mmCIF file with all atom_site columns, C-alpha atoms in Angstrom:
data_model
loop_
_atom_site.group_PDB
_atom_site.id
_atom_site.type_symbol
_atom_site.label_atom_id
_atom_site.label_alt_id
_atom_site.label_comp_id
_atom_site.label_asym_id
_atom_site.label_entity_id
_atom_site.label_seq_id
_atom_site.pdbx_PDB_ins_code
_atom_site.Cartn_x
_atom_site.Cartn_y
_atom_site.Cartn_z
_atom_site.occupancy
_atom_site.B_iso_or_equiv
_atom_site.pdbx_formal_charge
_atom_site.auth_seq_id
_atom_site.auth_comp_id
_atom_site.auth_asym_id
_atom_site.auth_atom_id
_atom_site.pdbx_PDB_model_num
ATOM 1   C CA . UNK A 1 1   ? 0.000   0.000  0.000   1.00 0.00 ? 13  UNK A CA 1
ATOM 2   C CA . UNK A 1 2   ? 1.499   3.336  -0.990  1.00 0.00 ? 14  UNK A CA 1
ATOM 3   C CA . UNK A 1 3   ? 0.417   7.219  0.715   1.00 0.00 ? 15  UNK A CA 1
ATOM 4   C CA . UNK A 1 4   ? 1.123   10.324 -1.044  1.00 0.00 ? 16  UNK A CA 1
ATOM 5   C CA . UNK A 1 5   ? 1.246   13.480 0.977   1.00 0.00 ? 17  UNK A CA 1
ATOM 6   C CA . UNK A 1 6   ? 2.071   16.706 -0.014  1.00 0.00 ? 18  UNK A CA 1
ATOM 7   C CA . UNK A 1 7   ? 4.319   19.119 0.916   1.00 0.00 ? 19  UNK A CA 1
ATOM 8   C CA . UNK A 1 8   ? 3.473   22.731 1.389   1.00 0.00 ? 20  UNK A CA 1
ATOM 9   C CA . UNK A 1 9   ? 0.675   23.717 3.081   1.00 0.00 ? 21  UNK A CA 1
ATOM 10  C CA . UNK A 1 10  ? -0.194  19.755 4.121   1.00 0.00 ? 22  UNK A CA 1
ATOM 11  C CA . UNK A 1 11  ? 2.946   19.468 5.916   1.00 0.00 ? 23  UNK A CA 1
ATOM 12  C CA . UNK A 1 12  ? 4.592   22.746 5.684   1.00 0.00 ? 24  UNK A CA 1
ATOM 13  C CA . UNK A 1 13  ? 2.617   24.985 8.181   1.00 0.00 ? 25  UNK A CA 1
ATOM 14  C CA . UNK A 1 14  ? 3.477   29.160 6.708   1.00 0.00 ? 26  UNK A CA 1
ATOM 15  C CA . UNK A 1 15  ? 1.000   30.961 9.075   1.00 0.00 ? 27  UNK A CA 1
ATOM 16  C CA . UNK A 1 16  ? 3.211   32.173 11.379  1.00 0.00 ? 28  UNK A CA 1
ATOM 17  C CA . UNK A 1 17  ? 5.514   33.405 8.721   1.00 0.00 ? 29  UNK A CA 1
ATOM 18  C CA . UNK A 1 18  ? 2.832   35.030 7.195   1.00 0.00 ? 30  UNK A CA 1
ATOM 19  C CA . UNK A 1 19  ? 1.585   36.632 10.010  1.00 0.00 ? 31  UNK A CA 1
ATOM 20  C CA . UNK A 1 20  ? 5.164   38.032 10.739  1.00 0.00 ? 32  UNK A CA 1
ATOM 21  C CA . UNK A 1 21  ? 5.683   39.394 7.411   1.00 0.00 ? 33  UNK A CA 1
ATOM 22  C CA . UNK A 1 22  ? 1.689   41.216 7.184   1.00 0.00 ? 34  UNK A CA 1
ATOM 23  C CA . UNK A 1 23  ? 2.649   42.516 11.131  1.00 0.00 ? 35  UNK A CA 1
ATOM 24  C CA . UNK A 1 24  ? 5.915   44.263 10.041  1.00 0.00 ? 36  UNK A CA 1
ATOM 25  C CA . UNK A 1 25  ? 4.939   45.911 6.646   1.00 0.00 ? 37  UNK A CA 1
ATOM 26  C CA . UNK A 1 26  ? 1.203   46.573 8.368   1.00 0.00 ? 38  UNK A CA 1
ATOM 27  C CA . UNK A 1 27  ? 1.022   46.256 12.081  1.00 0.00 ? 39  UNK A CA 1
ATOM 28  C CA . UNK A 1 28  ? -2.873  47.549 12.387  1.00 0.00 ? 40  UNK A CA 1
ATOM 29  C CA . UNK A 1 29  ? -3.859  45.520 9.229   1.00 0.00 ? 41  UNK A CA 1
ATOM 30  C CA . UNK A 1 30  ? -2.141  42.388 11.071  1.00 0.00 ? 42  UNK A CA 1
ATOM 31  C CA . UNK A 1 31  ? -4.562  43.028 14.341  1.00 0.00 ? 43  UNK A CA 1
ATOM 32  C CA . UNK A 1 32  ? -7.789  44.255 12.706  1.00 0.00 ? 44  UNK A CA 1
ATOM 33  C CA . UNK A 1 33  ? -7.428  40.982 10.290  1.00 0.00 ? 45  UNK A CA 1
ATOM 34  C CA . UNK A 1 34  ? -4.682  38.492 10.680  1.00 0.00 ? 46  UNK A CA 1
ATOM 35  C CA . UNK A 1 35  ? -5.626  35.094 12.946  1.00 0.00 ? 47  UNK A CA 1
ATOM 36  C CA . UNK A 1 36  ? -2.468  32.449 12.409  1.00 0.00 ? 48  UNK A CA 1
ATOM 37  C CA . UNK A 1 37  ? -5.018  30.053 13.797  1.00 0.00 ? 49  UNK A CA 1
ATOM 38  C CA . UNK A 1 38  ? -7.539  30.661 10.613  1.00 0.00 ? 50  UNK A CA 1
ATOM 39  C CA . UNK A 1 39  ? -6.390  28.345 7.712   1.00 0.00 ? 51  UNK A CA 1
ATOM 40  C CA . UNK A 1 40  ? -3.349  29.288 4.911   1.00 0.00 ? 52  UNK A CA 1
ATOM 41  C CA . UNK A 1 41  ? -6.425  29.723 2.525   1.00 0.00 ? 53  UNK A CA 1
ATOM 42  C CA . UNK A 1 42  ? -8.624  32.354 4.430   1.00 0.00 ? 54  UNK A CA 1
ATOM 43  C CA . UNK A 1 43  ? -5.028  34.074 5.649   1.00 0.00 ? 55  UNK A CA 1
ATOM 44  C CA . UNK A 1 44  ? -4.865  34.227 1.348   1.00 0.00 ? 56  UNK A CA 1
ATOM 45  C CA . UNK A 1 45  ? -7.905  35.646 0.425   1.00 0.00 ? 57  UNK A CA 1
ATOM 46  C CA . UNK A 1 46  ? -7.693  38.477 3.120   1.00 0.00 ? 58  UNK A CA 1
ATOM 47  C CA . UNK A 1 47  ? -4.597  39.383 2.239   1.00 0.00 ? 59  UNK A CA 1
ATOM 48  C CA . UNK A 1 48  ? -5.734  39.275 -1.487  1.00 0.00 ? 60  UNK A CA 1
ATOM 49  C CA . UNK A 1 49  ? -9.336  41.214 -1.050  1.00 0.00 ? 61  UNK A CA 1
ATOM 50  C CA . UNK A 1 50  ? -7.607  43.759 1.029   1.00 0.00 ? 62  UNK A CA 1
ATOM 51  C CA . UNK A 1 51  ? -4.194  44.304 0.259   1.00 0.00 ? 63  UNK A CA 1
ATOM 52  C CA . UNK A 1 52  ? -4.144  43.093 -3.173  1.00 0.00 ? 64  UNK A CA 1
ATOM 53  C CA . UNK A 1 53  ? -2.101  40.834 -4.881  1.00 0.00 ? 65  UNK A CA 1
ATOM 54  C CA . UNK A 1 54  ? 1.487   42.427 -5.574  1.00 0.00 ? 66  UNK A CA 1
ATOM 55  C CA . UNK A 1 55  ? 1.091   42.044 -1.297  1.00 0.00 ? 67  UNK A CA 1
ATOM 56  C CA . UNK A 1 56  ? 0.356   38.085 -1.577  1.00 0.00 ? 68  UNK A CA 1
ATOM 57  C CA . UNK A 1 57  ? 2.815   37.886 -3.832  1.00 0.00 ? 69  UNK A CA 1
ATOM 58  C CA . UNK A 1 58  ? 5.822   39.473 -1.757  1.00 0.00 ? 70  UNK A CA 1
ATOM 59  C CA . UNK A 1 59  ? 4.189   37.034 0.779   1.00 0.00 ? 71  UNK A CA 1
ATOM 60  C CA . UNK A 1 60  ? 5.106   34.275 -0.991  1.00 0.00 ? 72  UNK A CA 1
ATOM 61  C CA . UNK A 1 61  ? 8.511   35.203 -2.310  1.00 0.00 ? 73  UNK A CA 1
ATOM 62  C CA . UNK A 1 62  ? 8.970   35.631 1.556   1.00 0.00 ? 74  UNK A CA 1
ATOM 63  C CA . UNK A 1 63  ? 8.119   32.522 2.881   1.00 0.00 ? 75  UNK A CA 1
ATOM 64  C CA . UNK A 1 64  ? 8.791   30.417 0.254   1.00 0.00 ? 76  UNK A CA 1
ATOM 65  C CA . UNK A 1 65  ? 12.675  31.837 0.370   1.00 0.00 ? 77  UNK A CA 1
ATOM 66  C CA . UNK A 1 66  ? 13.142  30.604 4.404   1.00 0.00 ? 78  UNK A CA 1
ATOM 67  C CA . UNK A 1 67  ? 14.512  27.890 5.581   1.00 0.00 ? 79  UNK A CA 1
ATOM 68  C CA . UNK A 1 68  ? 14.282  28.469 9.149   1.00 0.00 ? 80  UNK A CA 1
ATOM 69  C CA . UNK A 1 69  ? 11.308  30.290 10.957  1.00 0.00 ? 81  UNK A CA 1
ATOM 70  C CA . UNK A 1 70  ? 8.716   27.998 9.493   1.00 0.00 ? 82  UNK A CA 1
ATOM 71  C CA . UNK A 1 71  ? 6.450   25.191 11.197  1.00 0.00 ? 83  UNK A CA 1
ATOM 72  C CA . UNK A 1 72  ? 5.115   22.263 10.695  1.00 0.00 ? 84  UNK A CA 1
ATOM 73  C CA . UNK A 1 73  ? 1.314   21.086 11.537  1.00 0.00 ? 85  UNK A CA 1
ATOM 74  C CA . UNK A 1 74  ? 0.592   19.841 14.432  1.00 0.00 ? 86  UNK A CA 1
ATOM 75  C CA . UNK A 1 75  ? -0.064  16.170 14.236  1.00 0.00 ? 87  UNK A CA 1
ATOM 76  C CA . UNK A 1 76  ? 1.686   15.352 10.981  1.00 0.00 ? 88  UNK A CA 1
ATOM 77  C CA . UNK A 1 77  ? 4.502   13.631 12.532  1.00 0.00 ? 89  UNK A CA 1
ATOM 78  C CA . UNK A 1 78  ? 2.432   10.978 14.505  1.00 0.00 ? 90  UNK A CA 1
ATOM 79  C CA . UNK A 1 79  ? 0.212   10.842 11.641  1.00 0.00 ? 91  UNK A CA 1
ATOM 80  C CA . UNK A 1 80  ? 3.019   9.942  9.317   1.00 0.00 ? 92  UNK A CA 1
ATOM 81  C CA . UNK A 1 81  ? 3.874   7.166  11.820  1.00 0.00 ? 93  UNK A CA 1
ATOM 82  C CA . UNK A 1 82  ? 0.324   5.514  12.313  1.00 0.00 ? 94  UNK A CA 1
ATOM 83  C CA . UNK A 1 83  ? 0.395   5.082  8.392   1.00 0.00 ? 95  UNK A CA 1
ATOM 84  C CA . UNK A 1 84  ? 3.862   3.700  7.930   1.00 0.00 ? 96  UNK A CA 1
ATOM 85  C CA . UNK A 1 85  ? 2.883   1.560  10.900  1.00 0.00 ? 97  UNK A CA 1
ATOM 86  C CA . UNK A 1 86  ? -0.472  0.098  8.997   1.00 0.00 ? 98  UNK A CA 1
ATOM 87  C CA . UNK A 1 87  ? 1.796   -0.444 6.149   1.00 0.00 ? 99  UNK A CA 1
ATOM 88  C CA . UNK A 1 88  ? 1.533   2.089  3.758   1.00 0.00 ? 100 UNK A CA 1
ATOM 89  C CA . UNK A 1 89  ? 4.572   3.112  1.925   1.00 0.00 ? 101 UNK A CA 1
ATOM 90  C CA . UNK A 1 90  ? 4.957   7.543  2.711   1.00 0.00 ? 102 UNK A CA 1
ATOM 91  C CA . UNK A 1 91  ? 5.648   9.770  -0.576  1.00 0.00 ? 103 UNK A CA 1
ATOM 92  C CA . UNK A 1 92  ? 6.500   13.375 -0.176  1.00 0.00 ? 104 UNK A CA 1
ATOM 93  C CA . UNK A 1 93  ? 5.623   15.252 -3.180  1.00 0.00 ? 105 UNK A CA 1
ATOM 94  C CA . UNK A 1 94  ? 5.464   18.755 -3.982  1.00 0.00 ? 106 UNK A CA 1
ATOM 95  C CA . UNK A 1 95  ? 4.820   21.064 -6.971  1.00 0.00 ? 107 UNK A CA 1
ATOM 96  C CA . UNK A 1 96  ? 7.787   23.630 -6.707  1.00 0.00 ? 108 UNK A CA 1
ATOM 97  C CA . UNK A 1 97  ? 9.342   25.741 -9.130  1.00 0.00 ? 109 UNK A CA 1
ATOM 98  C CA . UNK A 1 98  ? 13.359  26.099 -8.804  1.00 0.00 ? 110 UNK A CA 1
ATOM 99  C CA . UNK A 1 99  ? 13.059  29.986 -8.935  1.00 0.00 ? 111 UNK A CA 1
ATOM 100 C CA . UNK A 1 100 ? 10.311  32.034 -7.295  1.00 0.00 ? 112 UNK A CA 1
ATOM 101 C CA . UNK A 1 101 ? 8.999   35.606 -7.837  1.00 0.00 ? 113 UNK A CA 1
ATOM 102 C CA . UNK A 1 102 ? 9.878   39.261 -6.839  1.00 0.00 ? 114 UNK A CA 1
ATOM 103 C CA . UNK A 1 103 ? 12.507  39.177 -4.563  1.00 0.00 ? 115 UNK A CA 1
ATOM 104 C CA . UNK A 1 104 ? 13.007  35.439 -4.270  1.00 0.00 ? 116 UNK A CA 1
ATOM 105 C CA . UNK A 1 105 ? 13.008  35.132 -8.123  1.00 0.00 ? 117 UNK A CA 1
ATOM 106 C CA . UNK A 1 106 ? 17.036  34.531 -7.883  1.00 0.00 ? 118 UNK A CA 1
ATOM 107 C CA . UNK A 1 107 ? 16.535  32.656 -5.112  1.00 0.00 ? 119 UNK A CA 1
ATOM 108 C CA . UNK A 1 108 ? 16.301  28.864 -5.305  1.00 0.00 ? 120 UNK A CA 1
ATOM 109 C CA . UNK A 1 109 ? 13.651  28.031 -3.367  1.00 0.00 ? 121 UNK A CA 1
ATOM 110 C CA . UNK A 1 110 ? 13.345  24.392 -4.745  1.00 0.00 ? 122 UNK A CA 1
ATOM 111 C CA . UNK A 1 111 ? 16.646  24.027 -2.736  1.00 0.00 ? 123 UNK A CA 1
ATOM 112 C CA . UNK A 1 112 ? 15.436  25.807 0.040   1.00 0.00 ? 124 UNK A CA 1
ATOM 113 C CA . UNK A 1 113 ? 12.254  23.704 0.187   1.00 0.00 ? 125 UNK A CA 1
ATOM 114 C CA . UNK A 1 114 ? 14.337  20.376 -0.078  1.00 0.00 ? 126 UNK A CA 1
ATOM 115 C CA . UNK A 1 115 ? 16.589  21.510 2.757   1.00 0.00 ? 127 UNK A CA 1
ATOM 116 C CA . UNK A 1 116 ? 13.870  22.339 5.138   1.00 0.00 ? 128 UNK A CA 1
ATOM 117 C CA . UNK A 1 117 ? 11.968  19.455 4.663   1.00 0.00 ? 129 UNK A CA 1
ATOM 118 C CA . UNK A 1 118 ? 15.162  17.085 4.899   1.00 0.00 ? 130 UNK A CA 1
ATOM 119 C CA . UNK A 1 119 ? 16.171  18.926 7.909   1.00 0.00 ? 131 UNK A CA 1
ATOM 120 C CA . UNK A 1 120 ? 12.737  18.384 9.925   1.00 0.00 ? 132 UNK A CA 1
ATOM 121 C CA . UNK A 1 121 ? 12.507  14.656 8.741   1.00 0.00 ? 133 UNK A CA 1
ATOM 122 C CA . UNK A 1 122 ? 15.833  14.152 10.153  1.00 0.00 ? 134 UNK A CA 1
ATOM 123 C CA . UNK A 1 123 ? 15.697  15.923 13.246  1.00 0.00 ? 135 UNK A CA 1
ATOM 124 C CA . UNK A 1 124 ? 12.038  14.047 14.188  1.00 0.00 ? 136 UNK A CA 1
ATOM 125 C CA . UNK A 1 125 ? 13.858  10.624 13.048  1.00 0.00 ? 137 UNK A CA 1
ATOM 126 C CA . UNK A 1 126 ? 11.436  9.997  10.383  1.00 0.00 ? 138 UNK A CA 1
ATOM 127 C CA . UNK A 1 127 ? 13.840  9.030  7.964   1.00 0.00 ? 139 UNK A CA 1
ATOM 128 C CA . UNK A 1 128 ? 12.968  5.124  8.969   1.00 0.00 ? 140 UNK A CA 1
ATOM 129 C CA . UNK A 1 129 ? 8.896   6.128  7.781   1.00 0.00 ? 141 UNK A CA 1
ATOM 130 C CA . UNK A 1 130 ? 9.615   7.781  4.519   1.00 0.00 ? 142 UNK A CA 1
ATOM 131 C CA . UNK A 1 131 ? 9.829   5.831  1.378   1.00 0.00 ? 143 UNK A CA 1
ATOM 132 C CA . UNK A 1 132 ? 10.516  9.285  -1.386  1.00 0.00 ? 144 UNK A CA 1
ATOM 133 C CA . UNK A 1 133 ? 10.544  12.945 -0.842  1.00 0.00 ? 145 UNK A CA 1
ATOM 134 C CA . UNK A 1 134 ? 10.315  14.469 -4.600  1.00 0.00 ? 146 UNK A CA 1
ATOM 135 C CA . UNK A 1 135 ? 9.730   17.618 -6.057  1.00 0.00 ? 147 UNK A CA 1
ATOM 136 C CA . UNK A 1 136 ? 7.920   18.226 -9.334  1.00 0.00 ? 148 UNK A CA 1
ATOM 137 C CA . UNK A 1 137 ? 8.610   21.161 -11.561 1.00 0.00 ? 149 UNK A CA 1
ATOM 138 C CA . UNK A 1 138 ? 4.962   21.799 -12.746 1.00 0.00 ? 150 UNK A CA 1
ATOM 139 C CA . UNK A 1 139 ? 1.790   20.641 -11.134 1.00 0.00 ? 151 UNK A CA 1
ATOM 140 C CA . UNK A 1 140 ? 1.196   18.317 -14.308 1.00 0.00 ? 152 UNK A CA 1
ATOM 141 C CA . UNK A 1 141 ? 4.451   16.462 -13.924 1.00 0.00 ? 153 UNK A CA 1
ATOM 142 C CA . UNK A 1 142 ? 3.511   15.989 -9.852  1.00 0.00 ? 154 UNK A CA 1
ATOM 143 C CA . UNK A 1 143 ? -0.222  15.153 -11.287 1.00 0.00 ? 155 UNK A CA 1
ATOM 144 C CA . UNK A 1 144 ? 1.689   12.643 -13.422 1.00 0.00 ? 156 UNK A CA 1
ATOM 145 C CA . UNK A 1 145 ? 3.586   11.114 -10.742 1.00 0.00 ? 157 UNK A CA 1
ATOM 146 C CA . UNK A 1 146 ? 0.883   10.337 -8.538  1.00 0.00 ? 158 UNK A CA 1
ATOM 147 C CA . UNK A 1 147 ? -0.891  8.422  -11.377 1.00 0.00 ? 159 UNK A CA 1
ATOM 148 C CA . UNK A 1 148 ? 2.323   6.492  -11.743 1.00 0.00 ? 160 UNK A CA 1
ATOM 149 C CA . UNK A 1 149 ? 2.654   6.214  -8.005  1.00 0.00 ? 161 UNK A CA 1
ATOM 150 C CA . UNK A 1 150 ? -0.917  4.723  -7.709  1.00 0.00 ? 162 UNK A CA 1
ATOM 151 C CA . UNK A 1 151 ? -1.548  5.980  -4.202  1.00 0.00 ? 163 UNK A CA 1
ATOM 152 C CA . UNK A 1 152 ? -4.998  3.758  -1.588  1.00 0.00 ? 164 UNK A CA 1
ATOM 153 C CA . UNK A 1 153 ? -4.420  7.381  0.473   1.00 0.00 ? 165 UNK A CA 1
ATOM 154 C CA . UNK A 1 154 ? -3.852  10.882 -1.342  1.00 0.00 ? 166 UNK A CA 1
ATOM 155 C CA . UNK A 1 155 ? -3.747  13.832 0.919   1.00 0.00 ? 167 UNK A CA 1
ATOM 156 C CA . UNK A 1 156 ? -3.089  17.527 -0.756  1.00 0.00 ? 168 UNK A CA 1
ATOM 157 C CA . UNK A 1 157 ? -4.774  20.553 -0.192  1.00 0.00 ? 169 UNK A CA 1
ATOM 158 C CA . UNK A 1 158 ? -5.748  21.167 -3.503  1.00 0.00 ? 170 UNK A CA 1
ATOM 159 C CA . UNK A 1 159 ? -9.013  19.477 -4.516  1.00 0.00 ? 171 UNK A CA 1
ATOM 160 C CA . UNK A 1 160 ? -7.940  20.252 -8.328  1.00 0.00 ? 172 UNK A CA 1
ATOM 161 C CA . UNK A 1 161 ? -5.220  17.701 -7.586  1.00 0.00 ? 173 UNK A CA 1
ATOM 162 C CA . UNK A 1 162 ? -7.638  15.089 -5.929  1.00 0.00 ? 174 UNK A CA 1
ATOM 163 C CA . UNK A 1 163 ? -10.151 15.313 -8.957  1.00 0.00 ? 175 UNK A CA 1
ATOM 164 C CA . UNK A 1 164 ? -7.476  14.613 -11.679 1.00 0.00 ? 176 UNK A CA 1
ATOM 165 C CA . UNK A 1 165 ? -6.240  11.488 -9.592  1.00 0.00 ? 177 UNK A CA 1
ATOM 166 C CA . UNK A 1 166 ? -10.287 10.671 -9.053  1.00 0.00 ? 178 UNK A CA 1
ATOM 167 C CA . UNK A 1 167 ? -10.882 10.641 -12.656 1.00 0.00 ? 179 UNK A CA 1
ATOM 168 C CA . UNK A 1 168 ? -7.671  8.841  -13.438 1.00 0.00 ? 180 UNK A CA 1
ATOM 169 C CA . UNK A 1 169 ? -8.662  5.821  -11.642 1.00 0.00 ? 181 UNK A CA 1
ATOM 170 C CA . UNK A 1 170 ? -10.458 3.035  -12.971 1.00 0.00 ? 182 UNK A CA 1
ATOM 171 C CA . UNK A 1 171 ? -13.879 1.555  -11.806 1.00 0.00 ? 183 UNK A CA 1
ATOM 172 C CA . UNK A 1 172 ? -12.615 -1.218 -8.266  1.00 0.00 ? 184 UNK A CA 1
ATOM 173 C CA . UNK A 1 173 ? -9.351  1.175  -7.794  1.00 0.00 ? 185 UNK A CA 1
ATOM 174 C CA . UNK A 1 174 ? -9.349  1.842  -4.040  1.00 0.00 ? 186 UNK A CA 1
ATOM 175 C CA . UNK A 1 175 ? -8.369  5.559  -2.459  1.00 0.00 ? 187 UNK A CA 1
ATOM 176 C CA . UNK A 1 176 ? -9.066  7.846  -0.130  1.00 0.00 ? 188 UNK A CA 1
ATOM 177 C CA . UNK A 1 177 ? -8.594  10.905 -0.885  1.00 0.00 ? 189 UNK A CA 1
ATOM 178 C CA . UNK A 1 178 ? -8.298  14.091 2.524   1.00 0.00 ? 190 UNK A CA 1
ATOM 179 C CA . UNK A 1 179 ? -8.366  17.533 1.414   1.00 0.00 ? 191 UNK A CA 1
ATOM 180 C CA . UNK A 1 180 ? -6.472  18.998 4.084   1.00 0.00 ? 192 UNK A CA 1
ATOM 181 C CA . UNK A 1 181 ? -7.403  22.656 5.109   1.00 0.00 ? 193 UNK A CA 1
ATOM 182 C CA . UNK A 1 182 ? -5.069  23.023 7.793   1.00 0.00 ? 194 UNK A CA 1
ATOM 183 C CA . UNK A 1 183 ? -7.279  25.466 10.456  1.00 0.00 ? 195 UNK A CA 1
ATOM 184 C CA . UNK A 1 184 ? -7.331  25.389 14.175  1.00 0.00 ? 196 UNK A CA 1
ATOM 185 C CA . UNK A 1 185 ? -10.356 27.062 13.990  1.00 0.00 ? 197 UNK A CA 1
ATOM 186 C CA . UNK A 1 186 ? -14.032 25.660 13.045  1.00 0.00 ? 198 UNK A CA 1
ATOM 187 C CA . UNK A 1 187 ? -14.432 27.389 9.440   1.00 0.00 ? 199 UNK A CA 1
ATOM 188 C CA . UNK A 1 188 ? -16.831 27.009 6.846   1.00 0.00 ? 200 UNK A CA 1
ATOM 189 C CA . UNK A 1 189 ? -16.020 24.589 4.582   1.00 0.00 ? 201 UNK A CA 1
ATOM 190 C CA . UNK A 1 190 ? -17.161 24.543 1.199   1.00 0.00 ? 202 UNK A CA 1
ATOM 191 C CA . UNK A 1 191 ? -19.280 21.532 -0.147  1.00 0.00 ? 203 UNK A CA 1
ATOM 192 C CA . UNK A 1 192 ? -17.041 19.448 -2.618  1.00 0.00 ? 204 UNK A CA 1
ATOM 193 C CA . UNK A 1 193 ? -19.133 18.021 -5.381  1.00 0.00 ? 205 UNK A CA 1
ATOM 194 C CA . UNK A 1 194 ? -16.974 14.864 -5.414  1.00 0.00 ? 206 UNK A CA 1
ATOM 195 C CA . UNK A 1 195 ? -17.972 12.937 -2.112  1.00 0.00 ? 207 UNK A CA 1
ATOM 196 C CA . UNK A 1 196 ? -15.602 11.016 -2.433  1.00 0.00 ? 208 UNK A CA 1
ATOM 197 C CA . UNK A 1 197 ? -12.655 13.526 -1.386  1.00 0.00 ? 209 UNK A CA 1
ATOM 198 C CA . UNK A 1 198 ? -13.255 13.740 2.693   1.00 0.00 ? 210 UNK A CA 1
ATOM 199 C CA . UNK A 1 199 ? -12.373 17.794 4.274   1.00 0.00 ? 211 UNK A CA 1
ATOM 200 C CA . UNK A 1 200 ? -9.922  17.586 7.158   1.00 0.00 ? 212 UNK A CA 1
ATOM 201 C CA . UNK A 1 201 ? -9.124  20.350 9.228   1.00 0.00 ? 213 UNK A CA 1
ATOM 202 C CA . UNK A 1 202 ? -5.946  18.767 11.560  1.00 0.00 ? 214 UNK A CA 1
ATOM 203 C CA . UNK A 1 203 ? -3.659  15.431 10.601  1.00 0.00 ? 215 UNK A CA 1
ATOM 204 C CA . UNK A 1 204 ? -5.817  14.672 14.059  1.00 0.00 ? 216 UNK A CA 1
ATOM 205 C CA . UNK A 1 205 ? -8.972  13.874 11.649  1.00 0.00 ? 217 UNK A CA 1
ATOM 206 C CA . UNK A 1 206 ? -7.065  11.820 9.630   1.00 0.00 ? 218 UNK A CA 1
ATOM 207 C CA . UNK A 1 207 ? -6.633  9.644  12.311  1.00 0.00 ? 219 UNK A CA 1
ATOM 208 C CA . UNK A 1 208 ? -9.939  9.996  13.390  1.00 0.00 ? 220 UNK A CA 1
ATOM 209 C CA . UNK A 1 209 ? -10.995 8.875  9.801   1.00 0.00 ? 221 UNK A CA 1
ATOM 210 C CA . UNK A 1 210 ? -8.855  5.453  9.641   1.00 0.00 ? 222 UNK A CA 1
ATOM 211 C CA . UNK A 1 211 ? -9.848  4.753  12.743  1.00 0.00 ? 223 UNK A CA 1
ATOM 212 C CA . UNK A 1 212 ? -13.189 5.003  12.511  1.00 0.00 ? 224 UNK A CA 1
ATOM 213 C CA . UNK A 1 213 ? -13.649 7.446  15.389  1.00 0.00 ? 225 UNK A CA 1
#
């Protein structure tokens, strides 16, 4: 059995960072708006709605251009665990250009991504649990890998990414796909048409889900 998680955002926990960076170009903006507890995707669209998006994008080239000062979610490294434990083989994968934008556009932040996420598997001794870490240079050749991989347990927080693999598999293929959405708060979640792709807030849910509690 083979899991696929991905990287940023899924693992990869930038609210704090982004918080940081909104409180010291806009410290009332960061208290009127800014929650680090919200999820990465409502953090996005207020920046975006309010501050526009030359802002989200110096976010980004920000974040993305770190290799220390950023978390991981809570839960992920027990959750990683409980599947290797029930036997499923662990895939890293993320979509990641080498070069980013704005200020981090000489700035290899496919480097800076690997050595961050090398750095935290090492120094929680998951090394033993993980089977691949891999970057993709496009979000069709990472699409592409996971219909070569073949995952029984997708989770990504992109349900564009969970539809493609959907469709790709054939009538008796077995997976379960999480959208992860990575809030410590309760949020409104939108309705996903596809019923099959199940809306997790925490890595706690996920084991909540496999174990049927």
């Amino acid at each position: 059995m083979k899991a696929i998680v991905d990287i940023d955002n899924t693992l990869v926990d930038y609210r704090l960072a982004i918080a940081n960076f909104i409180k010291n170009i806009d410290a009332d903006f960061f208290v009127n708006y800014i929650d680090p507890k919200q999820s990465v995707f409502k953090i996005k669209e207020i920046i975006k709605s309010k501050l526009g998006d030359d802002i989200w994008q110096n976010v980004q080239s920000d974040i993305y251009s770190k290799v220390h000062g950023i978390q991981f979610y809570e839960g992920s490294i027990n959750s990683l665990i409980f599947l290797a434990n029930k036997g499923y083989k662990l895939y890293l994968i993320s979509h990641r250009t080498n070069y980013g934008m704005g200020s981090s556009s000489k700035i290899n932040i496919r480097e800076i991504s690997l050595l961050r996420i090398f750095k935290w598997i090492k120094e929680t001794s998951l090394s033993p649990y993980i089977s691949g870490v891999i970057f993709c240079e496009t979000k069709k050749e990472k699409i592409d890998l996971i219909k070569h991989i073949k995952p029984q347990i997708l989770i990504d927080d992109l349900i564009s990414i969970h539809k493609e693999y959907l469709d790709y598999l054939k009538p008796g293929d077995q997976c379960i796909n999480f959208l992860f959405q990575g809030s410590n708060l309760i949020e409104p979640v939108k309705i996903n048409q596809d019923l099959s792709v199940i809306n997790i807030n925490s890595w706690n849910d996920i084991y909540k889900n496999l174990n049927g509690s």
